[in-house]
N, CA and C atoms as an extended XYZ file, in Angstrom:
315
Properties=species:S:1:pos:R:3:atomname:S:1:resname:S:1:resid:I:1 pbc="F F F"
N       -34.599       17.522        3.300 N   MET     1
C       -35.158       17.148        1.799 CA  MET     1
C       -34.034       16.116        1.381 C   MET     1
N       -34.391       14.906        0.936 N   ASN     2
C       -33.600       14.131        0.345 CA  ASN     2
C       -33.458       14.039       -1.137 C   ASN     2
N       -32.254       14.247       -1.773 N   ILE     3
C       -32.308       14.124       -3.057 CA  ILE     3
C       -32.021       12.687       -3.542 C   ILE     3
N       -32.813       12.039       -4.454 N   PRO     4
C       -32.621       10.788       -4.816 CA  PRO     4
C       -31.306       10.452       -5.749 C   PRO     4
N       -30.536        9.421       -5.555 N   ILE     5
C       -29.356        8.995       -6.114 CA  ILE     5
C       -29.736        8.319       -7.426 C   ILE     5
N       -29.251        8.869       -8.524 N   SER     6
C       -29.524        8.074       -9.678 CA  SER     6
C       -28.901        6.759       -9.810 C   SER     6
N       -29.363        5.779      -10.712 N   LYS     7
C       -28.774        4.398      -10.631 CA  LYS     7
C       -27.257        4.484      -11.205 C   LYS     7
N       -27.017        5.571      -12.023 N   ALA     8
C       -25.462        5.661      -12.491 CA  ALA     8
C       -24.764        6.079      -11.273 C   ALA     8
N       -25.153        7.018      -10.584 N   GLU     9
C       -24.341        7.535       -9.419 CA  GLU     9
C       -24.182        6.336       -8.412 C   GLU     9
N       -25.168        5.586       -8.053 N   LEU    10
C       -25.135        4.474       -7.111 CA  LEU    10
C       -23.999        3.661       -7.786 C   LEU    10
N       -24.222        3.229       -8.929 N   LYS    11
C       -22.946        2.350       -9.522 CA  LYS    11
C       -21.635        2.801       -9.336 C   LYS    11
N       -21.493        4.050       -9.583 N   ARG    12
C       -20.302        4.704       -9.369 CA  ARG    12
C       -19.796        4.737       -7.874 C   ARG    12
N       -20.578        4.932       -6.900 N   MET    13
C       -20.523        4.880       -5.443 CA  MET    13
C       -19.937        3.362       -5.153 C   MET    13
N       -20.596        2.440       -5.814 N   GLN    14
C       -20.409        1.026       -5.301 CA  GLN    14
C       -19.260        0.577       -5.775 C   GLN    14
N       -18.876        1.097       -7.022 N   ALA    15
C       -17.230        0.904       -7.602 CA  ALA    15
C       -16.318        1.449       -6.667 C   ALA    15
N       -16.560        2.562       -6.332 N   SER    16
C       -15.633        3.356       -5.322 CA  SER    16
C       -15.430        2.580       -4.090 C   SER    16
N       -16.632        2.215       -3.420 N   ALA    17
C       -16.488        1.624       -2.289 CA  ALA    17
C       -15.771        0.241       -2.140 C   ALA    17
N       -15.972       -0.515       -3.443 N   GLU    18
C       -15.128       -1.749       -3.681 CA  GLU    18
C       -13.735       -1.332       -3.767 C   GLU    18
N       -13.366       -0.320       -4.351 N   ASP    19
C       -11.932       -0.101       -4.384 CA  ASP    19
C       -11.290        0.333       -2.993 C   ASP    19
N       -12.193        1.047       -2.276 N   ALA    20
C       -11.691        1.517       -0.913 CA  ALA    20
C       -11.651        0.400       -0.093 C   ALA    20
N       -12.509       -0.654       -0.320 N   CYS    21
C       -12.654       -1.900        0.711 CA  CYS    21
C       -11.149       -2.895        0.206 C   CYS    21
N       -10.825       -2.884       -0.995 N   LYS    22
C        -9.732       -3.635       -1.448 CA  LYS    22
C        -8.586       -2.855       -0.768 C   LYS    22
N        -8.417       -1.486       -0.936 N   LEU    23
C        -7.174       -0.740       -0.323 CA  LEU    23
C        -7.055       -1.175        1.253 C   LEU    23
N        -8.263       -1.137        2.040 N   MET    24
C        -8.326       -1.265        3.311 CA  MET    24
C        -7.802       -2.685        3.653 C   MET    24
N        -8.136       -3.650        2.778 N   LYS    25
C        -7.885       -4.959        3.009 CA  LYS    25
C        -6.275       -5.183        2.878 C   LYS    25
N        -5.699       -4.535        1.903 N   VAL    26
C        -4.341       -4.664        1.900 CA  VAL    26
C        -3.599       -3.969        3.021 C   VAL    26
N        -4.057       -2.934        3.503 N   LEU    27
C        -3.407       -2.305        4.606 CA  LEU    27
C        -3.820       -2.727        5.999 C   LEU    27
N        -4.682       -3.749        6.227 N   SER    28
C        -5.000       -4.346        7.206 CA  SER    28
C        -3.970       -5.363        7.733 C   SER    28
N        -2.807       -5.591        6.920 N   ASN    29
C        -1.733       -6.565        7.539 CA  ASN    29
C        -0.700       -5.837        7.812 C   ASN    29
N        -0.157       -6.236        9.093 N   ARG    30
C         0.897       -5.266        9.792 CA  ARG    30
C         2.334       -5.305        8.758 C   ARG    30
N         2.475       -6.368        8.227 N   ASP    31
C         3.878       -6.376        7.278 CA  ASP    31
C         3.708       -5.354        5.986 C   ASP    31
N         2.494       -5.556        5.707 N   ARG    32
C         2.353       -4.564        4.373 CA  ARG    32
C         2.067       -3.248        4.892 C   ARG    32
N         1.581       -3.035        5.934 N   MET    33
C         1.693       -1.572        6.426 CA  MET    33
C         2.915       -0.764        6.562 C   MET    33
N         3.865       -1.703        7.308 N   MET    34
C         5.069       -1.412        7.636 CA  MET    34
C         6.142       -1.339        6.277 C   MET    34
N         5.738       -2.256        5.424 N   LEU    35
C         6.495       -2.054        4.243 CA  LEU    35
C         6.172       -0.707        3.351 C   LEU    35
N         4.867       -0.212        3.340 N   LEU    36
C         4.517        0.735        2.716 CA  LEU    36
C         4.908        2.229        3.564 C   LEU    36
N         5.114        1.982        4.927 N   CYS    37
C         5.629        3.125        5.558 CA  CYS    37
C         7.174        3.372        5.191 C   CYS    37
N         7.857        2.276        5.218 N   GLU    38
C         9.242        2.109        4.856 CA  GLU    38
C         9.524        2.656        3.479 C   GLU    38
N         8.735        2.090        2.398 N   ILE    39
C         9.055        2.693        1.009 CA  ILE    39
C         8.405        4.162        0.937 C   ILE    39
N         7.515        4.517        1.673 N   GLY    40
C         7.089        5.991        1.669 CA  GLY    40
C         8.144        6.926        1.852 C   GLY    40
N         9.185        6.439        2.687 N   GLN    41
C        10.464        7.104        2.921 CA  GLN    41
C        11.310        7.522        1.811 C   GLN    41
N        11.170        6.604        0.814 N   GLY    42
C        11.981        6.711       -0.245 CA  GLY    42
C        12.161        5.185       -0.914 C   GLY    42
N        12.763        5.194       -2.086 N   GLU    43
C        12.913        3.942       -2.942 CA  GLU    43
C        13.854        3.031       -2.043 C   GLU    43
N        13.322        1.877       -1.995 N   LYS    44
C        14.164        0.885       -1.229 CA  LYS    44
C        14.369       -0.420       -1.981 C   LYS    44
N        15.511       -1.205       -1.787 N   CYS    45
C        15.757       -2.487       -2.267 CA  CYS    45
C        15.327       -3.555       -1.205 C   CYS    45
N        15.130       -4.744       -1.729 N   VAL    46
C        14.703       -5.794       -0.766 CA  VAL    46
C        15.408       -5.947        0.466 C   VAL    46
N        16.745       -5.876        0.385 N   GLY    47
C        17.709       -5.924        1.341 CA  GLY    47
C        17.530       -4.803        2.312 C   GLY    47
N        17.262       -3.650        1.915 N   GLU    48
C        17.087       -2.494        2.784 CA  GLU    48
C        15.835       -2.689        3.636 C   GLU    48
N        14.910       -3.253        3.050 N   LEU    49
C        13.536       -3.456        3.585 CA  LEU    49
C        13.653       -4.543        4.631 C   LEU    49
N        14.413       -5.675        4.294 N   GLU    50
C        14.427       -6.700        5.104 CA  GLU    50
C        15.269       -6.195        6.588 C   GLU    50
N        16.216       -5.472        6.174 N   ALA    51
C        17.170       -4.865        7.407 CA  ALA    51
C        16.389       -4.007        8.057 C   ALA    51
N        15.633       -3.032        7.820 N   ALA    52
C        15.029       -1.950        8.448 CA  ALA    52
C        13.757       -2.696        9.193 C   ALA    52
N        13.119       -3.501        8.605 N   LEU    53
C        11.840       -4.067        9.266 CA  LEU    53
C        11.805       -5.315        9.953 C   LEU    53
N        13.050       -6.126        9.870 N   ASP    54
C        13.232       -7.519       10.198 CA  ASP    54
C        12.068       -8.328        9.764 C   ASP    54
N        11.723       -8.340        8.532 N   ILE    55
C        10.750       -9.111        7.886 CA  ILE    55
C        11.614       -9.864        6.789 C   ILE    55
N        11.534      -11.139        7.095 N   HIS    56
C        12.495      -12.159        6.240 CA  HIS    56
C        11.644      -12.852        5.117 C   HIS    56
N        12.566      -13.373        4.336 N   GLN    57
C        11.862      -14.357        3.131 CA  GLN    57
C        11.280      -15.593        3.947 C   GLN    57
N        10.365      -16.119        3.432 N   PRO    58
C         9.469      -15.799        2.149 CA  PRO    58
C         8.387      -14.638        2.471 C   PRO    58
N         8.212      -14.422        3.650 N   THR    59
C         7.234      -13.344        4.065 CA  THR    59
C         7.289      -11.967        3.186 C   THR    59
N         8.662      -11.557        3.211 N   LEU    60
C         8.733      -10.274        2.753 CA  LEU    60
C         8.407      -10.398        0.986 C   LEU    60
N         8.755      -11.400        0.300 N   SER    61
C         8.551      -11.741       -1.230 CA  SER    61
C         6.907      -11.653       -1.140 C   SER    61
N         6.319      -12.407       -0.303 N   GLN    62
C         4.857      -12.598       -0.468 CA  GLN    62
C         4.295      -11.330       -0.325 C   GLN    62
N         4.517      -10.327        0.727 N   GLN    63
C         3.967       -9.141        0.819 CA  GLN    63
C         4.155       -8.074       -0.196 C   GLN    63
N         5.567       -8.300       -0.704 N   LEU    64
C         5.863       -7.376       -1.814 CA  LEU    64
C         4.984       -7.609       -3.074 C   LEU    64
N         4.793       -8.938       -3.248 N   THR    65
C         3.925       -9.423       -4.234 CA  THR    65
C         2.406       -8.862       -4.297 C   THR    65
N         1.949       -8.952       -2.945 N   VAL    66
C         0.706       -8.283       -2.977 CA  VAL    66
C         0.503       -6.994       -3.152 C   VAL    66
N         1.593       -6.253       -2.661 N   LEU    67
C         1.614       -4.771       -2.837 CA  LEU    67
C         1.724       -4.391       -4.389 C   LEU    67
N         2.424       -5.155       -4.928 N   ARG    68
C         2.603       -5.074       -6.490 CA  ARG    68
C         1.415       -5.392       -7.291 C   ARG    68
N         0.776       -6.474       -6.902 N   LYS    69
C        -0.529       -6.858       -7.618 CA  LYS    69
C        -1.542       -5.902       -7.562 C   LYS    69
N        -1.716       -5.366       -6.381 N   GLU    70
C        -2.582       -4.216       -6.029 CA  GLU    70
C        -2.474       -2.707       -6.583 C   GLU    70
N        -0.907       -2.907       -7.134 N   LYS    71
C        -0.506       -1.553       -7.848 CA  LYS    71
C        -0.279       -0.454       -6.781 C   LYS    71
N         0.091       -0.787       -5.668 N   LEU    72
C         0.448        0.263       -4.388 CA  LEU    72
C         1.937        0.512       -4.679 C   LEU    72
N         2.836       -0.430       -5.049 N   VAL    73
C         4.140       -0.193       -5.255 CA  VAL    73
C         4.476       -0.392       -6.698 C   VAL    73
N         5.740        0.207       -7.060 N   LYS    74
C         6.184       -0.116       -8.472 CA  LYS    74
C         7.775       -0.522       -8.381 C   LYS    74
N         8.325       -1.262       -9.237 N   THR    75
C         9.314       -1.639       -9.282 CA  THR    75
C        10.424       -1.041      -10.202 C   THR    75
N        11.839       -1.201       -9.919 N   ARG    76
C        12.795       -0.742      -10.851 CA  ARG    76
C        13.879       -1.675      -10.620 C   ARG    76
N        14.510       -2.127      -11.646 N   ARG    77
C        15.600       -3.190      -11.502 CA  ARG    77
C        17.011       -2.439      -11.882 C   ARG    77
N        17.840       -2.589      -11.217 N   ASP    78
C        19.278       -2.129      -11.416 CA  ASP    78
C        20.225       -3.262      -10.971 C   ASP    78
N        20.668       -3.816      -12.260 N   GLY    79
C        21.474       -5.059      -12.086 CA  GLY    79
C        20.571       -6.154      -11.528 C   GLY    79
N        21.155       -6.770      -10.223 N   LYS    80
C        20.563       -7.897       -9.700 CA  LYS    80
C        19.562       -7.331       -8.607 C   LYS    80
N        19.547       -5.988       -8.350 N   GLN    81
C        18.649       -5.373       -7.326 CA  GLN    81
C        17.429       -4.840       -7.729 C   GLN    81
N        16.388       -5.122       -7.165 N   ILE    82
C        15.051       -4.387       -7.457 CA  ILE    82
C        14.635       -3.659       -6.480 C   ILE    82
N        14.288       -2.228       -6.878 N   TYR    83
C        13.999       -1.414       -5.964 CA  TYR    83
C        12.497       -1.029       -6.046 C   TYR    83
N        11.830       -0.898       -4.845 N   TYR    84
C        10.447       -0.491       -4.739 CA  TYR    84
C        10.295        0.776       -4.296 C   TYR    84
N         9.222        1.644       -4.955 N   SER    85
C         8.622        2.746       -4.544 CA  SER    85
C         7.245        2.894       -4.556 C   SER    85
N         6.529        3.917       -3.967 N   LEU    86
C         5.053        3.958       -3.876 CA  LEU    86
C         4.463        4.481       -5.167 C   LEU    86
N         3.450        3.667       -5.568 N   ALA    87
C         2.802        4.008       -6.918 CA  ALA    87
C         1.480        4.577       -6.905 C   ALA    87
N         0.791        4.558       -5.698 N   SER    88
C        -0.585        4.851       -5.660 CA  SER    88
C        -0.766        6.276       -4.835 C   SER    88
N        -1.318        7.169       -5.291 N   GLN    89
C        -1.530        8.354       -4.645 CA  GLN    89
C        -2.468        8.449       -3.723 C   GLN    89
N        -3.486        7.530       -3.971 N   VAL    90
C        -4.426        7.268       -2.772 CA  VAL    90
C        -3.826        6.465       -1.618 C   VAL    90
N        -2.925        5.571       -1.839 N   ALA    91
C        -2.129        4.751       -0.680 CA  ALA    91
C        -1.288        5.876       -0.006 C   ALA    91
N        -0.686        6.728       -0.678 N   ILE    92
C         0.168        7.813       -0.093 CA  ILE    92
C        -0.506        8.780        0.824 C   ILE    92
N        -1.797        9.042        0.351 N   ALA    93
C        -2.572       10.023        1.151 CA  ALA    93
C        -3.140        9.226        2.526 C   ALA    93
N        -3.558        7.964        2.358 N   VAL    94
C        -4.167        7.237        3.385 CA  VAL    94
C        -2.840        6.994        4.234 C   VAL    94
N        -1.795        6.524        3.771 N   MET    95
C        -0.577        6.478        4.699 CA  MET    95
C        -0.100        7.804        5.549 C   MET    95
N        -0.313        8.711        4.693 N   GLY    96
C        -0.030       10.112        5.626 CA  GLY    96
C        -1.003       10.285        6.693 C   GLY    96
N        -2.254        9.992        6.332 N   LEU    97
C        -3.123       10.225        7.237 CA  LEU    97
C        -2.919        9.131        8.532 C   LEU    97
N        -2.701        8.079        8.246 N   LEU    98
C        -2.403        7.176        9.198 CA  LEU    98
C        -1.044        7.350       10.288 C   LEU    98
N        -0.144        7.979        9.454 N   TYR    99
C         1.092        8.463       10.294 CA  TYR    99
C         0.784        9.519       11.014 C   TYR    99
N         0.045       10.449       10.582 N   LYS   100
C        -0.306       11.792       11.402 CA  LYS   100
C        -0.981       11.173       12.828 C   LYS   100
N        -1.881       10.328       12.611 N   HIS   101
C        -2.865       10.020       13.875 CA  HIS   101
C        -2.224        8.901       14.741 C   HIS   101
N        -1.376        7.986       14.064 N   TYR   102
C        -0.777        6.928       14.912 CA  TYR   102
C         0.655        6.853       15.271 C   TYR   102
N         1.499        7.540       14.220 N   CYS   103
C         2.926        7.592       14.471 CA  CYS   103
C         3.349        8.915       14.976 C   CYS   103
N         2.670        9.777       15.056 N   LYS   104
C         3.323       11.065       15.442 CA  LYS   104
C         2.836       11.594       16.853 C   LYS   104
N         2.590       10.618       17.649 N   LYS   105
C         2.177       10.963       18.977 CA  LYS   105
C         3.321       11.437       19.840 C   LYS   105
């Protein structure tokens, strides 16, 4: 027996699907995925990210800008240093799932 979906429920599902697609699009880039993995280990400054991941300017700045625009990371300034940390609970959960299935083999 199928229960019909109301128009309001359909609109809500469509909006959620749109949000999920945006997240998956951001995660589909290897550099952004690696940045989120590294930042997920704890707050990191640009120099630490560059050294750990071997991602250099301008690519590093471009990818961090995408992550900031999509509100997946937040920044904190300390003098001349900018530190990045994870900001999205959904992204944290997705990264945890990906780590479990792809990195812990």
